[in-house]
Amino acid sequence: MEAPHNSPAAETAPNPAGTDPAPAPKPAGADHAAPDSAAAPASTASAEHGGPAGGPGAVPEAVTVALTVTSPEEMQELGRRLARALAPGDLVMLTGELGAGKTTLTRGLGEGLGVRGAVTSPTFVIARVHPSLSGGPALVHVDAYRLGGGLDEMEDLDLDVSLPESVVVVEWGDGKVEELSDDRLRVLIDRATGDTDDERREVTLVGIGARWAGLREALG
């Protein structure tokens, strides 16, 4: 997954002429969720509690939701549903092997947030900024596969956007970008292994921190 040495570290999605602004994204917990057929819940785990709040070794509370997705269209629809729960400053970390559907999910997030430009894999530019067309937060789509990790490297990308005012989605971010936020949403996508055309994906959402206490309700 190496990019050419002369490839830019970050880029901003162009604004095509005649593009109409997309509708403003709904706030977290919006009442009108997408049809249940988009992603059928497989199981929902209870919240996991760490040590005492503020105490030594305290672990942020986590809420886990498990879903089954059966097609790329459903994965994209799941992204649109998740977008309604996102707000400026949110960090979303996507984990899954090549072809699992990370970029497809992010494409749905971009549609739900109403941002500019087609969402594609940012592998060759490391990060791509999609400004909002509706006054909402920009989408910063990062491929951390070749990043060593840490806030310094994210700042070195010279993104033309304020991360606290954006929704940051990071592929391959585990162990690399957690320090960006104590509150974060981890999305783990598992696919059938081997040479198979099975499009079923098991998606596990892990909301870490108080920000994600209402994850189940936000998903409807």
PDB file of C-alpha atoms in Angstrom:
ATOM      1  CA  MET A   1       0.000   0.000   0.000  1.00  0.00           C
ATOM      2  CA  GLU A   2       2.933   2.346  -0.514  1.00  0.00           C
ATOM      3  CA  ALA A   3       2.235   5.616  -2.255  1.00  0.00           C
ATOM      4  CA  PRO A   4       4.628   7.252  -4.721  1.00  0.00           C
ATOM      5  CA  HIS A   5       7.218   9.391  -2.930  1.00  0.00           C
ATOM      6  CA  ASN A   6       6.018  12.516  -4.662  1.00  0.00           C
ATOM      7  CA  SER A   7       2.358  12.028  -3.747  1.00  0.00           C
ATOM      8  CA  PRO A   8       0.785  14.742  -1.560  1.00  0.00           C
ATOM      9  CA  ALA A   9       0.149  14.034   2.106  1.00  0.00           C
ATOM     10  CA  ALA A  10      -3.310  15.544   2.054  1.00  0.00           C
ATOM     11  CA  GLU A  11      -5.754  16.997  -0.401  1.00  0.00           C
ATOM     12  CA  THR A  12      -9.116  18.719  -0.385  1.00  0.00           C
ATOM     13  CA  ALA A  13     -11.960  17.411  -2.510  1.00  0.00           C
ATOM     14  CA  PRO A  14     -12.664  19.787  -5.425  1.00  0.00           C
ATOM     15  CA  ASN A  15     -15.930  21.680  -5.696  1.00  0.00           C
ATOM     16  CA  PRO A  16     -17.480  20.723  -9.045  1.00  0.00           C
ATOM     17  CA  ALA A  17     -19.375  23.466 -10.835  1.00  0.00           C
ATOM     18  CA  GLY A  18     -23.121  23.356 -10.385  1.00  0.00           C
ATOM     19  CA  THR A  19     -23.021  21.090  -7.346  1.00  0.00           C
ATOM     20  CA  ASP A  20     -26.082  21.639  -5.197  1.00  0.00           C
ATOM     21  CA  PRO A  21     -25.601  21.693  -1.414  1.00  0.00           C
ATOM     22  CA  ALA A  22     -26.603  18.452   0.241  1.00  0.00           C
ATOM     23  CA  PRO A  23     -29.193  18.534   3.021  1.00  0.00           C
ATOM     24  CA  ALA A  24     -27.871  19.365   6.486  1.00  0.00           C
ATOM     25  CA  PRO A  25     -27.081  16.252   8.573  1.00  0.00           C
ATOM     26  CA  LYS A  26     -29.493  15.431  11.369  1.00  0.00           C
ATOM     27  CA  PRO A  27     -28.310  15.627  14.989  1.00  0.00           C
ATOM     28  CA  ALA A  28     -27.311  12.569  16.960  1.00  0.00           C
ATOM     29  CA  GLY A  29     -30.277  10.476  17.989  1.00  0.00           C
ATOM     30  CA  ALA A  30     -32.565  11.762  15.222  1.00  0.00           C
ATOM     31  CA  ASP A  31     -35.930  10.054  15.373  1.00  0.00           C
ATOM     32  CA  HIS A  32     -36.189   8.980  11.756  1.00  0.00           C
ATOM     33  CA  ALA A  33     -33.703   6.149  11.292  1.00  0.00           C
ATOM     34  CA  ALA A  34     -33.073   4.347   8.021  1.00  0.00           C
ATOM     35  CA  PRO A  35     -35.061   1.191   7.300  1.00  0.00           C
ATOM     36  CA  ASP A  36     -34.129  -1.729   9.508  1.00  0.00           C
ATOM     37  CA  SER A  37     -33.179  -3.757   6.444  1.00  0.00           C
ATOM     38  CA  ALA A  38     -30.014  -1.682   6.053  1.00  0.00           C
ATOM     39  CA  ALA A  39     -28.239  -3.561   8.815  1.00  0.00           C
ATOM     40  CA  ALA A  40     -29.977  -6.104  10.982  1.00  0.00           C
ATOM     41  CA  PRO A  41     -28.714  -6.185  14.585  1.00  0.00           C
ATOM     42  CA  ALA A  42     -27.102  -9.520  15.325  1.00  0.00           C
ATOM     43  CA  SER A  43     -26.588  -8.884  19.014  1.00  0.00           C
ATOM     44  CA  THR A  44     -26.159  -6.014  21.406  1.00  0.00           C
ATOM     45  CA  ALA A  45     -23.703  -6.313  24.248  1.00  0.00           C
ATOM     46  CA  SER A  46     -24.215  -4.480  27.515  1.00  0.00           C
ATOM     47  CA  ALA A  47     -22.020  -1.535  28.401  1.00  0.00           C
ATOM     48  CA  GLU A  48     -18.627  -2.439  29.767  1.00  0.00           C
ATOM     49  CA  HIS A  49     -17.335  -0.450  32.703  1.00  0.00           C
ATOM     50  CA  GLY A  50     -13.702   0.185  33.482  1.00  0.00           C
ATOM     51  CA  GLY A  51     -12.183   1.296  36.779  1.00  0.00           C
ATOM     52  CA  PRO A  52     -13.654   4.077  38.931  1.00  0.00           C
ATOM     53  CA  ALA A  53     -14.071   7.321  37.029  1.00  0.00           C
ATOM     54  CA  GLY A  54     -10.969   9.402  37.392  1.00  0.00           C
ATOM     55  CA  GLY A  55      -9.195   6.728  39.432  1.00  0.00           C
ATOM     56  CA  PRO A  56      -5.828   5.164  38.640  1.00  0.00           C
ATOM     57  CA  GLY A  57      -6.024   2.994  35.559  1.00  0.00           C
ATOM     58  CA  ALA A  58      -9.610   4.042  34.812  1.00  0.00           C
ATOM     59  CA  VAL A  59     -10.863   2.791  31.453  1.00  0.00           C
ATOM     60  CA  PRO A  60     -13.490   4.799  29.530  1.00  0.00           C
ATOM     61  CA  GLU A  61     -16.914   3.196  29.532  1.00  0.00           C
ATOM     62  CA  ALA A  62     -17.649   1.329  26.300  1.00  0.00           C
ATOM     63  CA  VAL A  63     -20.943   0.540  24.603  1.00  0.00           C
ATOM     64  CA  THR A  64     -20.890  -2.276  22.032  1.00  0.00           C
ATOM     65  CA  VAL A  65     -23.395  -2.909  19.244  1.00  0.00           C
ATOM     66  CA  ALA A  66     -23.088  -5.813  16.775  1.00  0.00           C
ATOM     67  CA  LEU A  67     -24.695  -5.754  13.326  1.00  0.00           C
ATOM     68  CA  THR A  68     -24.832  -8.004  10.278  1.00  0.00           C
ATOM     69  CA  VAL A  69     -24.519  -6.371   6.848  1.00  0.00           C
ATOM     70  CA  THR A  70     -25.202  -8.470   3.747  1.00  0.00           C
ATOM     71  CA  SER A  71     -24.195  -6.221   0.820  1.00  0.00           C
ATOM     72  CA  PRO A  72     -22.128  -3.136  -0.085  1.00  0.00           C
ATOM     73  CA  GLU A  73     -25.375  -1.176  -0.395  1.00  0.00           C
ATOM     74  CA  GLU A  74     -26.286  -2.029   3.180  1.00  0.00           C
ATOM     75  CA  MET A  75     -22.787  -1.069   4.332  1.00  0.00           C
ATOM     76  CA  GLN A  76     -23.182   2.326   2.677  1.00  0.00           C
ATOM     77  CA  GLU A  77     -26.618   2.753   4.248  1.00  0.00           C
ATOM     78  CA  LEU A  78     -25.111   1.944   7.649  1.00  0.00           C
ATOM     79  CA  GLY A  79     -22.679   4.801   7.037  1.00  0.00           C
ATOM     80  CA  ARG A  80     -25.570   7.154   6.342  1.00  0.00           C
ATOM     81  CA  ARG A  81     -27.234   6.067   9.594  1.00  0.00           C
ATOM     82  CA  LEU A  82     -24.042   6.580  11.570  1.00  0.00           C
ATOM     83  CA  ALA A  83     -23.607  10.047  10.076  1.00  0.00           C
ATOM     84  CA  ARG A  84     -26.736  11.202  11.885  1.00  0.00           C
ATOM     85  CA  ALA A  85     -25.002  10.446  15.191  1.00  0.00           C
ATOM     86  CA  LEU A  86     -21.782  12.316  14.348  1.00  0.00           C
ATOM     87  CA  ALA A  87     -20.776  15.800  15.449  1.00  0.00           C
ATOM     88  CA  PRO A  88     -17.721  18.062  15.095  1.00  0.00           C
ATOM     89  CA  GLY A  89     -14.730  16.649  16.956  1.00  0.00           C
ATOM     90  CA  ASP A  90     -15.776  13.009  16.628  1.00  0.00           C
ATOM     91  CA  LEU A  91     -13.125  10.390  15.907  1.00  0.00           C
ATOM     92  CA  VAL A  92     -14.169   7.219  14.052  1.00  0.00           C
ATOM     93  CA  MET A  93     -11.631   4.406  13.724  1.00  0.00           C
ATOM     94  CA  LEU A  94     -12.240   1.724  11.080  1.00  0.00           C
ATOM     95  CA  THR A  95     -10.630  -1.701  11.335  1.00  0.00           C
ATOM     96  CA  GLY A  96     -10.923  -4.523   8.797  1.00  0.00           C
ATOM     97  CA  GLU A  97      -8.836  -6.364   6.243  1.00  0.00           C
ATOM     98  CA  LEU A  98      -8.497  -5.218   2.639  1.00  0.00           C
ATOM     99  CA  GLY A  99     -11.857  -5.305   0.888  1.00  0.00           C
ATOM    100  CA  ALA A 100     -13.829  -5.522   4.124  1.00  0.00           C
ATOM    101  CA  GLY A 101     -15.828  -2.384   3.334  1.00  0.00           C
ATOM    102  CA  LYS A 102     -14.120   0.426   5.255  1.00  0.00           C
ATOM    103  CA  THR A 103     -14.194   2.881   2.347  1.00  0.00           C
ATOM    104  CA  THR A 104     -17.749   1.859   1.421  1.00  0.00           C
ATOM    105  CA  LEU A 105     -18.857   2.686   4.965  1.00  0.00           C
ATOM    106  CA  THR A 106     -17.020   6.010   4.800  1.00  0.00           C
ATOM    107  CA  ARG A 107     -18.749   6.805   1.503  1.00  0.00           C
ATOM    108  CA  GLY A 108     -22.062   6.477   3.319  1.00  0.00           C
ATOM    109  CA  LEU A 109     -20.777   8.716   6.106  1.00  0.00           C
ATOM    110  CA  GLY A 110     -19.875  11.359   3.544  1.00  0.00           C
ATOM    111  CA  GLU A 111     -23.326  11.179   1.971  1.00  0.00           C
ATOM    112  CA  GLY A 112     -25.003  11.446   5.358  1.00  0.00           C
ATOM    113  CA  LEU A 113     -22.844  14.406   6.395  1.00  0.00           C
ATOM    114  CA  GLY A 114     -23.466  16.165   3.078  1.00  0.00           C
ATOM    115  CA  VAL A 115     -19.842  16.773   2.104  1.00  0.00           C
ATOM    116  CA  ARG A 116     -18.177  17.689  -1.171  1.00  0.00           C
ATOM    117  CA  GLY A 117     -16.422  15.245  -3.459  1.00  0.00           C
ATOM    118  CA  ALA A 118     -16.560  11.509  -3.999  1.00  0.00           C
ATOM    119  CA  VAL A 119     -15.240   9.489  -1.062  1.00  0.00           C
ATOM    120  CA  THR A 120     -12.539   7.069  -2.240  1.00  0.00           C
ATOM    121  CA  SER A 121      -9.660   5.316  -0.543  1.00  0.00           C
ATOM    122  CA  PRO A 122      -7.108   7.959   0.554  1.00  0.00           C
ATOM    123  CA  THR A 123      -4.204   5.484   0.361  1.00  0.00           C
ATOM    124  CA  PHE A 124      -2.096   7.500  -2.069  1.00  0.00           C
ATOM    125  CA  VAL A 125      -2.584  10.852  -0.321  1.00  0.00           C
ATOM    126  CA  ILE A 126      -2.826   9.590   3.286  1.00  0.00           C
ATOM    127  CA  ALA A 127      -5.612  12.073   4.074  1.00  0.00           C
ATOM    128  CA  ARG A 128      -8.377  13.760   2.122  1.00  0.00           C
ATOM    129  CA  VAL A 129     -10.581  16.619   3.346  1.00  0.00           C
ATOM    130  CA  HIS A 130     -14.202  16.801   2.204  1.00  0.00           C
ATOM    131  CA  PRO A 131     -15.679  20.213   3.122  1.00  0.00           C
ATOM    132  CA  SER A 132     -19.341  20.399   4.036  1.00  0.00           C
ATOM    133  CA  LEU A 133     -21.875  21.620   1.494  1.00  0.00           C
ATOM    134  CA  SER A 134     -24.438  22.376   4.181  1.00  0.00           C
ATOM    135  CA  GLY A 135     -22.624  24.241   6.950  1.00  0.00           C
ATOM    136  CA  GLY A 136     -21.881  21.079   8.912  1.00  0.00           C
ATOM    137  CA  PRO A 137     -18.525  19.558   9.851  1.00  0.00           C
ATOM    138  CA  ALA A 138     -15.976  18.619   7.200  1.00  0.00           C
ATOM    139  CA  LEU A 139     -15.078  14.951   6.771  1.00  0.00           C
ATOM    140  CA  VAL A 140     -11.372  14.178   7.160  1.00  0.00           C
ATOM    141  CA  HIS A 141     -10.710  10.714   5.717  1.00  0.00           C
ATOM    142  CA  VAL A 142      -7.332   9.297   6.737  1.00  0.00           C
ATOM    143  CA  ASP A 143      -5.482   6.120   5.795  1.00  0.00           C
ATOM    144  CA  ALA A 144      -3.090   5.513   8.709  1.00  0.00           C
ATOM    145  CA  TYR A 145      -1.559   2.339   7.233  1.00  0.00           C
ATOM    146  CA  ARG A 146       1.811   4.051   6.734  1.00  0.00           C
ATOM    147  CA  LEU A 147       1.634   6.414   9.700  1.00  0.00           C
ATOM    148  CA  GLY A 148       3.685   5.659  12.769  1.00  0.00           C
ATOM    149  CA  GLY A 149       0.927   7.105  14.921  1.00  0.00           C
ATOM    150  CA  GLY A 150       0.346  10.009  17.235  1.00  0.00           C
ATOM    151  CA  LEU A 151      -0.966  13.546  17.140  1.00  0.00           C
ATOM    152  CA  ASP A 152       2.297  14.967  15.762  1.00  0.00           C
ATOM    153  CA  GLU A 153       2.027  12.967  12.546  1.00  0.00           C
ATOM    154  CA  MET A 154      -1.603  14.000  12.082  1.00  0.00           C
ATOM    155  CA  GLU A 155      -0.588  17.647  12.476  1.00  0.00           C
ATOM    156  CA  ASP A 156       2.274  17.141  10.010  1.00  0.00           C
ATOM    157  CA  LEU A 157      -0.276  16.245   7.327  1.00  0.00           C
ATOM    158  CA  ASP A 158      -0.947  20.001   7.050  1.00  0.00           C
ATOM    159  CA  LEU A 159      -4.691  19.493   6.739  1.00  0.00           C
ATOM    160  CA  ASP A 160      -6.472  22.663   5.690  1.00  0.00           C
ATOM    161  CA  VAL A 161      -9.107  22.151   8.360  1.00  0.00           C
ATOM    162  CA  SER A 162      -9.460  22.214  12.138  1.00  0.00           C
ATOM    163  CA  LEU A 163      -9.701  18.679  13.484  1.00  0.00           C
ATOM    164  CA  PRO A 164     -11.854  19.705  16.513  1.00  0.00           C
ATOM    165  CA  GLU A 165     -14.380  21.160  14.058  1.00  0.00           C
ATOM    166  CA  SER A 166     -14.397  18.118  11.755  1.00  0.00           C
ATOM    167  CA  VAL A 167     -15.426  14.485  11.769  1.00  0.00           C
ATOM    168  CA  VAL A 168     -12.206  12.459  11.479  1.00  0.00           C
ATOM    169  CA  VAL A 169     -12.476   8.941  10.030  1.00  0.00           C
ATOM    170  CA  VAL A 170      -9.288   6.879  10.189  1.00  0.00           C
ATOM    171  CA  GLU A 171      -8.728   3.561   8.443  1.00  0.00           C
ATOM    172  CA  TRP A 172      -6.051   1.309  10.014  1.00  0.00           C
ATOM    173  CA  GLY A 173      -5.970   3.635  13.032  1.00  0.00           C
ATOM    174  CA  ASP A 174      -5.795   1.144  15.909  1.00  0.00           C
ATOM    175  CA  GLY A 175      -2.812   1.868  18.136  1.00  0.00           C
ATOM    176  CA  LYS A 176      -2.010   5.054  16.218  1.00  0.00           C
ATOM    177  CA  VAL A 177      -4.582   7.793  16.719  1.00  0.00           C
ATOM    178  CA  GLU A 178      -6.295   7.072  20.044  1.00  0.00           C
ATOM    179  CA  GLU A 179      -4.628  10.081  21.637  1.00  0.00           C
ATOM    180  CA  LEU A 180      -6.602  12.367  19.352  1.00  0.00           C
ATOM    181  CA  SER A 181      -9.662  11.886  21.576  1.00  0.00           C
ATOM    182  CA  ASP A 182     -10.671  10.130  24.796  1.00  0.00           C
ATOM    183  CA  ASP A 183     -14.104   9.626  23.209  1.00  0.00           C
ATOM    184  CA  ARG A 184     -14.046   7.637  19.988  1.00  0.00           C
ATOM    185  CA  LEU A 185     -16.060   5.194  17.941  1.00  0.00           C
ATOM    186  CA  ARG A 186     -14.333   1.998  16.825  1.00  0.00           C
ATOM    187  CA  VAL A 187     -15.867   0.114  13.901  1.00  0.00           C
ATOM    188  CA  LEU A 188     -14.593  -3.427  13.370  1.00  0.00           C
ATOM    189  CA  ILE A 189     -15.604  -5.109  10.104  1.00  0.00           C
ATOM    190  CA  ASP A 190     -15.145  -8.869   9.776  1.00  0.00           C
ATOM    191  CA  ARG A 191     -15.605 -10.732   6.509  1.00  0.00           C
ATOM    192  CA  ALA A 192     -15.566 -14.393   5.541  1.00  0.00           C
ATOM    193  CA  THR A 193     -12.005 -15.565   4.982  1.00  0.00           C
ATOM    194  CA  GLY A 194     -10.661 -17.432   2.003  1.00  0.00           C
ATOM    195  CA  ASP A 195     -11.623 -17.308  -1.659  1.00  0.00           C
ATOM    196  CA  THR A 196     -15.311 -16.488  -1.331  1.00  0.00           C
ATOM    197  CA  ASP A 197     -17.892 -14.186  -2.865  1.00  0.00           C
ATOM    198  CA  ASP A 198     -19.815 -13.975   0.398  1.00  0.00           C
ATOM    199  CA  GLU A 199     -20.623 -10.287   0.949  1.00  0.00           C
ATOM    200  CA  ARG A 200     -21.839 -10.742   4.513  1.00  0.00           C
ATOM    201  CA  ARG A 201     -19.993  -8.586   7.039  1.00  0.00           C
ATOM    202  CA  GLU A 202     -20.134  -8.698  10.818  1.00  0.00           C
ATOM    203  CA  VAL A 203     -19.820  -5.109  12.028  1.00  0.00           C
ATOM    204  CA  THR A 204     -19.041  -4.343  15.667  1.00  0.00           C
ATOM    205  CA  LEU A 205     -19.393  -0.756  16.881  1.00  0.00           C
ATOM    206  CA  VAL A 206     -17.592   0.100  20.103  1.00  0.00           C
ATOM    207  CA  GLY A 207     -18.362   3.539  21.497  1.00  0.00           C
ATOM    208  CA  ILE A 208     -15.723   4.582  24.013  1.00  0.00           C
ATOM    209  CA  GLY A 209     -16.312   7.428  26.442  1.00  0.00           C
ATOM    210  CA  ALA A 210     -19.323   9.412  27.625  1.00  0.00           C
ATOM    211  CA  ARG A 211     -19.853  10.864  24.139  1.00  0.00           C
ATOM    212  CA  TRP A 212     -21.062   7.458  22.905  1.00  0.00           C
ATOM    213  CA  ALA A 213     -23.262   6.441  25.847  1.00  0.00           C
ATOM    214  CA  GLY A 214     -26.325   6.818  23.582  1.00  0.00           C
ATOM    215  CA  LEU A 215     -24.917   4.849  20.631  1.00  0.00           C
ATOM    216  CA  ARG A 216     -27.717   2.281  20.567  1.00  0.00           C
ATOM    217  CA  GLU A 217     -30.429   4.936  20.645  1.00  0.00           C
ATOM    218  CA  ALA A 218     -28.691   6.991  17.937  1.00  0.00           C
ATOM    219  CA  LEU A 219     -28.703   3.988  15.607  1.00  0.00           C
ATOM    220  CA  GLY A 220     -32.438   3.542  16.110  1.00  0.00           C
TER     221      GLY A 220
END
